[in-house]
Short mmCIF file of N, CA and C and ligand atoms in Angstrom, two decimals:
data_model
loop_
_atom_site.label_atom_id
_atom_site.label_comp_id
_atom_site.label_asym_id
_atom_site.label_seq_id
_atom_site.Cartn_x
_atom_site.Cartn_y
_atom_site.Cartn_z
N MET A 1 -16.70 -2.83 -0.87
CA MET A 1 -16.35 -1.46 -1.26
C MET A 1 -14.89 -1.18 -0.87
N CYS A 2 -14.14 -0.53 -1.73
CA CYS A 2 -12.72 -0.29 -1.43
C CYS A 2 -12.57 0.84 -0.41
N ILE A 3 -11.38 0.91 0.17
CA ILE A 3 -11.16 1.87 1.26
C ILE A 3 -11.36 3.32 0.80
N PHE A 4 -10.97 3.62 -0.45
CA PHE A 4 -11.16 5.01 -0.90
C PHE A 4 -12.63 5.30 -1.18
N CYS A 5 -13.39 4.31 -1.66
CA CYS A 5 -14.85 4.52 -1.79
C CYS A 5 -15.45 4.78 -0.41
N LYS A 6 -14.96 4.06 0.61
CA LYS A 6 -15.47 4.30 1.98
C LYS A 6 -15.11 5.70 2.46
N ILE A 7 -13.91 6.16 2.12
CA ILE A 7 -13.52 7.54 2.50
C ILE A 7 -14.40 8.54 1.75
N VAL A 8 -14.61 8.30 0.45
CA VAL A 8 -15.48 9.19 -0.34
C VAL A 8 -16.88 9.26 0.28
N ASN A 9 -17.37 8.11 0.77
CA ASN A 9 -18.73 8.05 1.36
C ASN A 9 -18.76 8.42 2.84
N ASN A 10 -17.62 8.87 3.36
CA ASN A 10 -17.52 9.26 4.78
C ASN A 10 -17.79 8.10 5.73
N GLU A 11 -17.55 6.87 5.28
CA GLU A 11 -17.68 5.72 6.17
C GLU A 11 -16.38 5.52 6.96
N ILE A 12 -15.30 6.08 6.44
CA ILE A 12 -14.01 6.08 7.13
C ILE A 12 -13.57 7.55 7.19
N PRO A 13 -13.13 8.02 8.38
CA PRO A 13 -12.72 9.42 8.47
C PRO A 13 -11.43 9.68 7.69
N SER A 14 -11.28 10.91 7.23
CA SER A 14 -10.04 11.28 6.53
C SER A 14 -9.83 12.77 6.75
N ASP A 15 -8.61 13.19 6.47
CA ASP A 15 -8.27 14.61 6.58
C ASP A 15 -8.48 15.24 5.20
N LYS A 16 -9.72 15.64 4.95
CA LYS A 16 -10.10 16.14 3.64
C LYS A 16 -9.74 17.61 3.52
N VAL A 17 -9.05 17.97 2.46
CA VAL A 17 -8.74 19.39 2.26
C VAL A 17 -9.59 19.99 1.16
N TYR A 18 -10.24 19.14 0.35
CA TYR A 18 -11.10 19.66 -0.72
C TYR A 18 -12.10 18.58 -1.11
N GLU A 19 -13.29 19.02 -1.46
CA GLU A 19 -14.30 18.10 -1.99
C GLU A 19 -15.20 18.84 -2.96
N ASP A 20 -15.51 18.21 -4.08
CA ASP A 20 -16.59 18.68 -4.94
C ASP A 20 -17.35 17.45 -5.43
N GLU A 21 -18.21 17.62 -6.43
CA GLU A 21 -19.05 16.49 -6.83
C GLU A 21 -18.25 15.40 -7.54
N LYS A 22 -17.01 15.75 -7.96
CA LYS A 22 -16.23 14.79 -8.76
C LYS A 22 -15.10 14.13 -8.00
N MET A 23 -14.56 14.80 -6.99
CA MET A 23 -13.35 14.27 -6.35
C MET A 23 -13.17 14.81 -4.94
N ILE A 24 -12.26 14.13 -4.23
CA ILE A 24 -11.79 14.66 -2.95
C ILE A 24 -10.27 14.76 -3.03
N ILE A 25 -9.73 15.66 -2.21
CA ILE A 25 -8.28 15.68 -1.96
C ILE A 25 -8.11 15.53 -0.45
N ILE A 26 -7.34 14.49 -0.06
CA ILE A 26 -7.12 14.23 1.37
C ILE A 26 -5.62 14.24 1.65
N LYS A 27 -5.28 14.38 2.93
CA LYS A 27 -3.88 14.22 3.33
C LYS A 27 -3.57 12.74 3.45
N ASP A 28 -2.44 12.31 2.90
CA ASP A 28 -2.05 10.91 3.01
C ASP A 28 -1.75 10.59 4.47
N ILE A 29 -2.23 9.44 4.92
CA ILE A 29 -2.08 9.03 6.31
C ILE A 29 -0.62 8.70 6.65
N ASN A 30 0.17 8.42 5.63
CA ASN A 30 1.57 8.03 5.83
C ASN A 30 2.45 8.88 4.89
N PRO A 31 2.59 10.17 5.23
CA PRO A 31 3.19 11.11 4.26
C PRO A 31 4.63 10.77 3.88
N GLN A 32 4.91 10.86 2.59
CA GLN A 32 6.25 10.60 2.05
C GLN A 32 6.98 11.90 1.72
N ALA A 33 6.38 13.02 2.03
CA ALA A 33 6.99 14.33 1.85
C ALA A 33 6.29 15.27 2.82
N LYS A 34 6.88 16.47 2.99
CA LYS A 34 6.30 17.44 3.93
C LYS A 34 4.81 17.67 3.64
N LYS A 35 4.50 17.79 2.37
CA LYS A 35 3.09 17.84 1.95
C LYS A 35 2.84 16.63 1.08
N HIS A 36 1.85 15.84 1.45
CA HIS A 36 1.51 14.64 0.68
C HIS A 36 -0.01 14.50 0.68
N TYR A 37 -0.59 14.81 -0.47
CA TYR A 37 -2.04 14.71 -0.63
C TYR A 37 -2.35 13.58 -1.60
N LEU A 38 -3.60 13.13 -1.54
CA LEU A 38 -4.10 12.18 -2.53
C LEU A 38 -5.31 12.81 -3.21
N MET A 39 -5.26 12.90 -4.53
CA MET A 39 -6.42 13.36 -5.29
C MET A 39 -7.18 12.11 -5.75
N ILE A 40 -8.41 11.97 -5.28
CA ILE A 40 -9.16 10.73 -5.48
C ILE A 40 -10.48 11.05 -6.19
N PRO A 41 -10.66 10.57 -7.42
CA PRO A 41 -11.96 10.75 -8.07
C PRO A 41 -13.02 9.95 -7.31
N LYS A 42 -14.23 10.47 -7.24
CA LYS A 42 -15.28 9.75 -6.50
C LYS A 42 -15.69 8.46 -7.21
N ALA A 43 -15.62 8.47 -8.55
CA ALA A 43 -15.96 7.26 -9.30
C ALA A 43 -14.88 6.20 -9.06
N HIS A 44 -15.32 4.95 -8.87
CA HIS A 44 -14.34 3.88 -8.64
C HIS A 44 -13.88 3.27 -9.95
N PHE A 45 -12.59 3.36 -10.21
CA PHE A 45 -11.92 2.52 -11.21
C PHE A 45 -10.50 2.34 -10.74
N ALA A 46 -9.92 1.17 -11.04
CA ALA A 46 -8.72 0.73 -10.35
C ALA A 46 -7.49 1.56 -10.71
N ASP A 47 -7.35 1.87 -11.98
CA ASP A 47 -6.12 2.53 -12.45
C ASP A 47 -6.35 2.98 -13.88
N ILE A 48 -5.34 3.56 -14.50
CA ILE A 48 -5.59 4.16 -15.82
C ILE A 48 -5.91 3.11 -16.90
N THR A 49 -5.59 1.85 -16.65
CA THR A 49 -5.94 0.84 -17.67
C THR A 49 -7.46 0.60 -17.69
N GLU A 50 -8.18 1.10 -16.69
CA GLU A 50 -9.64 0.99 -16.69
C GLU A 50 -10.30 2.31 -17.05
N MET A 51 -9.51 3.20 -17.63
CA MET A 51 -10.01 4.54 -17.92
C MET A 51 -11.00 4.51 -19.09
N SER A 52 -12.18 5.05 -18.87
CA SER A 52 -13.16 5.24 -19.95
C SER A 52 -13.06 6.69 -20.41
N LYS A 53 -13.70 6.98 -21.53
CA LYS A 53 -13.74 8.38 -22.01
C LYS A 53 -14.36 9.27 -20.94
N GLU A 54 -15.44 8.79 -20.34
CA GLU A 54 -16.13 9.57 -19.30
C GLU A 54 -15.18 9.85 -18.13
N ASN A 55 -14.45 8.82 -17.71
CA ASN A 55 -13.54 9.01 -16.58
C ASN A 55 -12.32 9.84 -16.96
N ALA A 56 -11.91 9.77 -18.22
CA ALA A 56 -10.81 10.62 -18.67
C ALA A 56 -11.21 12.09 -18.60
N LEU A 57 -12.46 12.38 -18.98
CA LEU A 57 -12.95 13.76 -18.89
C LEU A 57 -13.06 14.19 -17.43
N LEU A 58 -13.50 13.26 -16.59
CA LEU A 58 -13.56 13.51 -15.15
C LEU A 58 -12.17 13.87 -14.60
N MET A 59 -11.16 13.09 -15.01
CA MET A 59 -9.80 13.36 -14.51
C MET A 59 -9.29 14.69 -15.04
N ALA A 60 -9.67 15.05 -16.25
CA ALA A 60 -9.27 16.36 -16.79
C ALA A 60 -9.80 17.46 -15.88
N ASP A 61 -11.05 17.33 -15.46
CA ASP A 61 -11.63 18.34 -14.54
C ASP A 61 -10.88 18.35 -13.21
N CYS A 62 -10.51 17.16 -12.72
CA CYS A 62 -9.77 17.09 -11.45
C CYS A 62 -8.43 17.82 -11.58
N PHE A 63 -7.70 17.56 -12.66
CA PHE A 63 -6.40 18.21 -12.84
C PHE A 63 -6.56 19.72 -13.02
N MET A 64 -7.61 20.13 -13.72
CA MET A 64 -7.81 21.57 -13.90
C MET A 64 -8.11 22.24 -12.57
N LYS A 65 -8.89 21.58 -11.72
CA LYS A 65 -9.19 22.13 -10.40
C LYS A 65 -7.90 22.19 -9.57
N LEU A 66 -7.14 21.09 -9.60
CA LEU A 66 -5.89 21.05 -8.85
C LEU A 66 -4.97 22.21 -9.24
N ALA A 67 -4.95 22.53 -10.53
CA ALA A 67 -4.08 23.61 -11.01
C ALA A 67 -4.43 24.95 -10.38
N THR A 68 -5.68 25.11 -9.94
CA THR A 68 -6.09 26.37 -9.31
C THR A 68 -5.81 26.37 -7.80
N MET A 69 -5.38 25.22 -7.27
CA MET A 69 -5.26 25.08 -5.81
C MET A 69 -3.81 25.02 -5.32
N VAL A 70 -2.87 25.20 -6.26
CA VAL A 70 -1.46 25.01 -5.94
C VAL A 70 -1.03 25.85 -4.73
N ASP A 71 -1.40 27.13 -4.74
CA ASP A 71 -0.97 28.01 -3.64
C ASP A 71 -1.61 27.61 -2.32
N GLU A 72 -2.92 27.36 -2.35
CA GLU A 72 -3.60 27.05 -1.08
C GLU A 72 -3.16 25.71 -0.50
N LEU A 73 -2.62 24.84 -1.34
CA LEU A 73 -2.10 23.56 -0.83
C LEU A 73 -0.64 23.68 -0.38
N GLY A 74 -0.06 24.87 -0.53
CA GLY A 74 1.33 25.08 -0.10
C GLY A 74 2.33 24.46 -1.05
N LEU A 75 1.97 24.46 -2.34
CA LEU A 75 2.81 23.78 -3.34
C LEU A 75 3.40 24.76 -4.35
N GLU A 76 3.43 26.05 -3.96
CA GLU A 76 3.83 27.08 -4.93
C GLU A 76 5.27 26.92 -5.41
N ASP A 77 6.11 26.23 -4.65
CA ASP A 77 7.49 26.05 -5.09
C ASP A 77 7.69 24.77 -5.92
N GLY A 78 6.59 24.10 -6.21
CA GLY A 78 6.68 22.91 -7.06
C GLY A 78 6.17 21.66 -6.36
N PHE A 79 5.96 20.64 -7.14
CA PHE A 79 5.40 19.41 -6.60
C PHE A 79 5.61 18.28 -7.60
N ARG A 80 5.28 17.08 -7.18
CA ARG A 80 5.38 15.90 -8.05
C ARG A 80 4.06 15.15 -7.98
N LEU A 81 3.57 14.72 -9.14
CA LEU A 81 2.37 13.88 -9.21
C LEU A 81 2.79 12.46 -9.54
N VAL A 82 2.22 11.49 -8.82
CA VAL A 82 2.54 10.07 -9.01
C VAL A 82 1.24 9.28 -8.96
N SER A 83 1.12 8.29 -9.85
CA SER A 83 0.00 7.35 -9.74
C SER A 83 0.55 5.95 -9.93
N ASN A 84 0.52 5.16 -8.86
CA ASN A 84 1.07 3.81 -8.90
C ASN A 84 0.07 2.84 -9.52
N LYS A 85 0.61 1.85 -10.22
CA LYS A 85 -0.26 0.84 -10.86
C LYS A 85 0.32 -0.55 -10.63
N GLY A 86 -0.46 -1.43 -10.04
CA GLY A 86 -0.11 -2.84 -9.96
C GLY A 86 1.06 -3.17 -9.05
N VAL A 87 1.47 -4.41 -9.14
CA VAL A 87 2.50 -4.92 -8.23
C VAL A 87 3.82 -4.18 -8.41
N ASN A 88 4.28 -4.03 -9.65
CA ASN A 88 5.56 -3.36 -9.86
C ASN A 88 5.52 -1.88 -9.49
N GLY A 89 4.35 -1.29 -9.62
CA GLY A 89 4.20 0.11 -9.22
C GLY A 89 3.93 0.28 -7.73
N CYS A 90 3.81 -0.87 -7.02
CA CYS A 90 3.55 -0.85 -5.57
C CYS A 90 2.23 -0.16 -5.23
N GLN A 91 1.23 -0.37 -6.06
CA GLN A 91 -0.11 0.16 -5.75
C GLN A 91 -0.70 -0.68 -4.62
N THR A 92 -1.19 -0.01 -3.59
CA THR A 92 -1.80 -0.74 -2.47
C THR A 92 -3.31 -0.55 -2.41
N VAL A 93 -3.82 0.51 -3.02
CA VAL A 93 -5.27 0.74 -3.01
C VAL A 93 -5.76 0.76 -4.46
N PRO A 94 -6.58 -0.23 -4.82
CA PRO A 94 -6.99 -0.36 -6.23
C PRO A 94 -8.16 0.55 -6.60
N HIS A 95 -7.98 1.83 -6.34
CA HIS A 95 -8.94 2.88 -6.74
C HIS A 95 -8.04 4.02 -7.21
N LEU A 96 -8.14 4.40 -8.46
CA LEU A 96 -7.20 5.37 -9.02
C LEU A 96 -7.05 6.58 -8.11
N HIS A 97 -5.82 6.96 -7.89
CA HIS A 97 -5.55 8.16 -7.09
C HIS A 97 -4.22 8.74 -7.54
N ILE A 98 -4.12 10.04 -7.37
CA ILE A 98 -2.91 10.76 -7.76
C ILE A 98 -2.25 11.25 -6.48
N HIS A 99 -1.02 10.79 -6.24
CA HIS A 99 -0.24 11.34 -5.13
C HIS A 99 0.25 12.72 -5.52
N ILE A 100 0.15 13.66 -4.61
CA ILE A 100 0.65 15.02 -4.82
C ILE A 100 1.68 15.27 -3.72
N LEU A 101 2.94 15.37 -4.13
CA LEU A 101 4.04 15.45 -3.17
C LEU A 101 4.76 16.78 -3.32
N GLY A 102 5.03 17.43 -2.20
CA GLY A 102 5.75 18.70 -2.27
C GLY A 102 5.98 19.25 -0.88
N GLY A 103 6.08 20.59 -0.83
CA GLY A 103 6.32 21.25 0.46
C GLY A 103 7.78 21.26 0.84
N GLU A 104 8.62 20.65 0.03
CA GLU A 104 10.06 20.61 0.26
C GLU A 104 10.69 20.14 -1.06
N LYS A 105 12.02 20.26 -1.15
CA LYS A 105 12.73 19.75 -2.34
C LYS A 105 12.71 18.23 -2.29
N LEU A 106 12.21 17.61 -3.34
CA LEU A 106 12.12 16.15 -3.38
C LEU A 106 13.41 15.56 -3.93
N ASP A 107 13.57 14.28 -3.70
CA ASP A 107 14.73 13.57 -4.24
C ASP A 107 14.76 13.71 -5.77
N ASP A 108 15.93 13.94 -6.33
CA ASP A 108 15.96 14.09 -7.79
C ASP A 108 15.81 12.75 -8.51
N LYS A 109 15.98 11.65 -7.75
CA LYS A 109 15.61 10.35 -8.29
C LYS A 109 14.15 10.11 -7.94
N MET A 110 13.43 9.48 -8.86
CA MET A 110 11.99 9.33 -8.60
C MET A 110 11.70 8.14 -7.72
N CYS A 111 12.63 7.21 -7.55
CA CYS A 111 12.40 6.12 -6.63
C CYS A 111 13.74 5.55 -6.17
P1 AMP B 201 -0.72 3.46 -3.36
O1 AMP B 201 0.23 2.63 -2.55
O2 AMP B 201 -0.11 4.18 -4.50
O3 AMP B 201 -1.93 2.62 -3.77
O4 AMP B 201 -1.22 4.60 -2.40
C1 AMP B 201 -2.12 4.41 -1.37
C2 AMP B 201 -1.90 5.50 -0.39
O5 AMP B 201 -3.03 5.61 0.43
C3 AMP B 201 -0.70 5.28 0.54
O6 AMP B 201 0.22 6.37 0.39
C4 AMP B 201 -1.34 5.24 1.92
O7 AMP B 201 -0.52 5.87 2.91
C5 AMP B 201 -2.63 5.98 1.70
N1 AMP B 201 -3.72 5.63 2.61
C6 AMP B 201 -4.17 4.40 2.91
N2 AMP B 201 -5.20 4.47 3.76
C7 AMP B 201 -5.43 5.79 3.98
C8 AMP B 201 -6.36 6.52 4.76
N3 AMP B 201 -7.29 5.90 5.50
N4 AMP B 201 -6.28 7.88 4.77
C9 AMP B 201 -5.34 8.51 4.04
N5 AMP B 201 -4.44 7.87 3.26
C10 AMP B 201 -4.47 6.53 3.23
ZN1 ZN B 202 -13.15 2.55 -4.74
#
């Protein structure tokens, strides 16, 4: 089982800020910005190349929920969403997740 599946199943502790039947949002253990969350669907699939119609609908629900949480996450002044894929994208956890970065002005270069 991958590390994010273990976090979803509470086998590994995490700093969870939100949970519903479809996803969790946790604080990244190694923050790259003042606010750095990970939006993690509970269903395991590695990245968007493994996206099914069902999982695409699931992600739509996740993004719609996230859109309602901007203020409570302290992201009212803006944020950046990132999802890394594969070696060139420097993905380290092969379970799709969306980085949510904000809480300060980010670099105008994306990497
Ligand atoms: P990526 O490199 O895009 O696959 O992102 C994986 C992210 O997961 C990194 O930003 C890590 O800091 C983060 N991470 C790894 N393990 C944990 C954990 N146990 N709790 C919270 N974040 C984690
Ligand atoms: Zn997983």
